[in-house]
């Protein structure tokens, strides 16, 4: 920012939209070459909107990772879908992610309907091409090009990185000319505090089963840097909805919680570049997912 850019420099906002599990968070991390979004084999794990900034010599692309669009029931889920669809009105370009191995479904129909309403230029990224033979891609491209006037259709694998650079270049090409909108050393607008809570939540998703992942929220109670010791002290509370969930999360002799803490700490240390002391507590807060006050406090 501030610094003059040559003519032809481009910048703009791009929304990554797709059904839960389409690979939006994986793609965002891959595009940025850095981990800022949590990834999970379970659907509906990205709860907030996450902004990722890709700085290129010829421009700056600001990506919005959104919660997956799906048919929702709880108040939390409804607010997630609203967040995803609302970003359509704020961006210069939409990148719609579908999966090569399951291209057609109700959620994608719902997204297409909203894309038509929003009237923004859209790039279709067909993700997970590592899962299907090449020959299966052509008919998918054929059918989708009948459904919407996509500016480009690009097959990718967010997991292997195949096609991702091409996608980034095409996206940049379609953005309007303009100066950088964020400082060029910035990768995300999320605070370290938020990223830390997300990393803890990701480890909960990986280490527990059934209803626990959806019932858990992480609140950072304390985040203190001890500069003289090159140490950060973090205390966090994990909220769950029932006593039984608390028991499962803590595990036999505290093993599960300890393992979650160890995995999260290692990742937080590499994010912050310091030693980390991480303390986790588990607290039952009945039905926080349907309590508007609790949701506001948690930032959903
Ligand atoms: P999101 O819900 O759209 O953010 O999806 P995630 O990025 O969390 O990914 C959901 C799951 O799909 C994870 O298990 C990813 O590892 C997996 N995944 C994402 N991209 C690819 C891909 O290109 N190929 C394969 N095989 N799996 C992928
Ligand atoms: Mg996600």
mmCIF file with all atom_site columns, C-alpha atoms in Angstrom, residues 23 26-33 54 63 97 125-127 129 154-171:
data_model
loop_
_atom_site.group_PDB
_atom_site.id
_atom_site.type_symbol
_atom_site.label_atom_id
_atom_site.label_alt_id
_atom_site.label_comp_id
_atom_site.label_asym_id
_atom_site.label_entity_id
_atom_site.label_seq_id
_atom_site.pdbx_PDB_ins_code
_atom_site.Cartn_x
_atom_site.Cartn_y
_atom_site.Cartn_z
_atom_site.occupancy
_atom_site.B_iso_or_equiv
_atom_site.pdbx_formal_charge
_atom_site.auth_seq_id
_atom_site.auth_comp_id
_atom_site.auth_asym_id
_atom_site.auth_atom_id
_atom_site.pdbx_PDB_model_num
ATOM 1  C CA . UNK A 1 23  ? -12.119 -28.428 -0.856  1.00 0.00 ? 23  UNK A CA 1
ATOM 2  C CA . UNK A 1 26  ? -7.575  -26.809 1.045   1.00 0.00 ? 26  UNK A CA 1
ATOM 3  C CA . UNK A 1 27  ? -7.549  -24.632 -2.078  1.00 0.00 ? 27  UNK A CA 1
ATOM 4  C CA . UNK A 1 28  ? -7.140  -21.426 -0.088  1.00 0.00 ? 28  UNK A CA 1
ATOM 5  C CA . UNK A 1 29  ? -4.144  -22.806 1.810   1.00 0.00 ? 29  UNK A CA 1
ATOM 6  C CA . UNK A 1 30  ? -2.675  -24.098 -1.454  1.00 0.00 ? 30  UNK A CA 1
ATOM 7  C CA . UNK A 1 31  ? -3.172  -20.760 -3.221  1.00 0.00 ? 31  UNK A CA 1
ATOM 8  C CA . UNK A 1 32  ? -1.463  -18.904 -0.398  1.00 0.00 ? 32  UNK A CA 1
ATOM 9  C CA . UNK A 1 33  ? 1.222   -21.502 0.232   1.00 0.00 ? 33  UNK A CA 1
ATOM 10 C CA . UNK A 1 54  ? -2.320  -13.675 -2.465  1.00 0.00 ? 54  UNK A CA 1
ATOM 11 C CA . UNK A 1 63  ? -9.878  -14.676 -1.403  1.00 0.00 ? 63  UNK A CA 1
ATOM 12 C CA . UNK A 1 97  ? -15.755 -25.194 -6.552  1.00 0.00 ? 97  UNK A CA 1
ATOM 13 C CA . UNK A 1 125 ? -13.024 -24.938 -10.663 1.00 0.00 ? 125 UNK A CA 1
ATOM 14 C CA . UNK A 1 126 ? -13.540 -28.673 -10.945 1.00 0.00 ? 126 UNK A CA 1
ATOM 15 C CA . UNK A 1 127 ? -11.639 -29.954 -7.916  1.00 0.00 ? 127 UNK A CA 1
ATOM 16 C CA . UNK A 1 129 ? -9.447  -34.422 -10.439 1.00 0.00 ? 129 UNK A CA 1
ATOM 17 C CA . UNK A 1 154 ? -10.532 -25.115 -14.859 1.00 0.00 ? 154 UNK A CA 1
ATOM 18 C CA . UNK A 1 155 ? -9.863  -28.649 -13.590 1.00 0.00 ? 155 UNK A CA 1
ATOM 19 C CA . UNK A 1 156 ? -7.700  -28.700 -10.463 1.00 0.00 ? 156 UNK A CA 1
ATOM 20 C CA . UNK A 1 157 ? -6.565  -30.779 -7.544  1.00 0.00 ? 157 UNK A CA 1
ATOM 21 C CA . UNK A 1 158 ? -6.303  -28.579 -4.469  1.00 0.00 ? 158 UNK A CA 1
ATOM 22 C CA . UNK A 1 159 ? -4.672  -31.513 -2.723  1.00 0.00 ? 159 UNK A CA 1
ATOM 23 C CA . UNK A 1 160 ? -1.817  -32.122 -5.193  1.00 0.00 ? 160 UNK A CA 1
ATOM 24 C CA . UNK A 1 161 ? -1.659  -28.548 -6.499  1.00 0.00 ? 161 UNK A CA 1
ATOM 25 C CA . UNK A 1 162 ? -2.385  -29.641 -10.057 1.00 0.00 ? 162 UNK A CA 1
ATOM 26 C CA . UNK A 1 163 ? -3.901  -26.736 -12.028 1.00 0.00 ? 163 UNK A CA 1
ATOM 27 C CA . UNK A 1 164 ? -3.907  -24.371 -9.047  1.00 0.00 ? 164 UNK A CA 1
ATOM 28 C CA . UNK A 1 165 ? -1.349  -21.938 -10.499 1.00 0.00 ? 165 UNK A CA 1
ATOM 29 C CA . UNK A 1 166 ? -3.330  -21.781 -13.753 1.00 0.00 ? 166 UNK A CA 1
ATOM 30 C CA . UNK A 1 167 ? -6.449  -21.036 -11.746 1.00 0.00 ? 167 UNK A CA 1
ATOM 31 C CA . UNK A 1 168 ? -4.667  -18.248 -9.854  1.00 0.00 ? 168 UNK A CA 1
ATOM 32 C CA . UNK A 1 169 ? -3.412  -16.703 -13.101 1.00 0.00 ? 169 UNK A CA 1
ATOM 33 C CA . UNK A 1 170 ? -6.835  -16.814 -14.739 1.00 0.00 ? 170 UNK A CA 1
ATOM 34 C CA . UNK A 1 171 ? -8.442  -15.268 -11.687 1.00 0.00 ? 171 UNK A CA 1
#
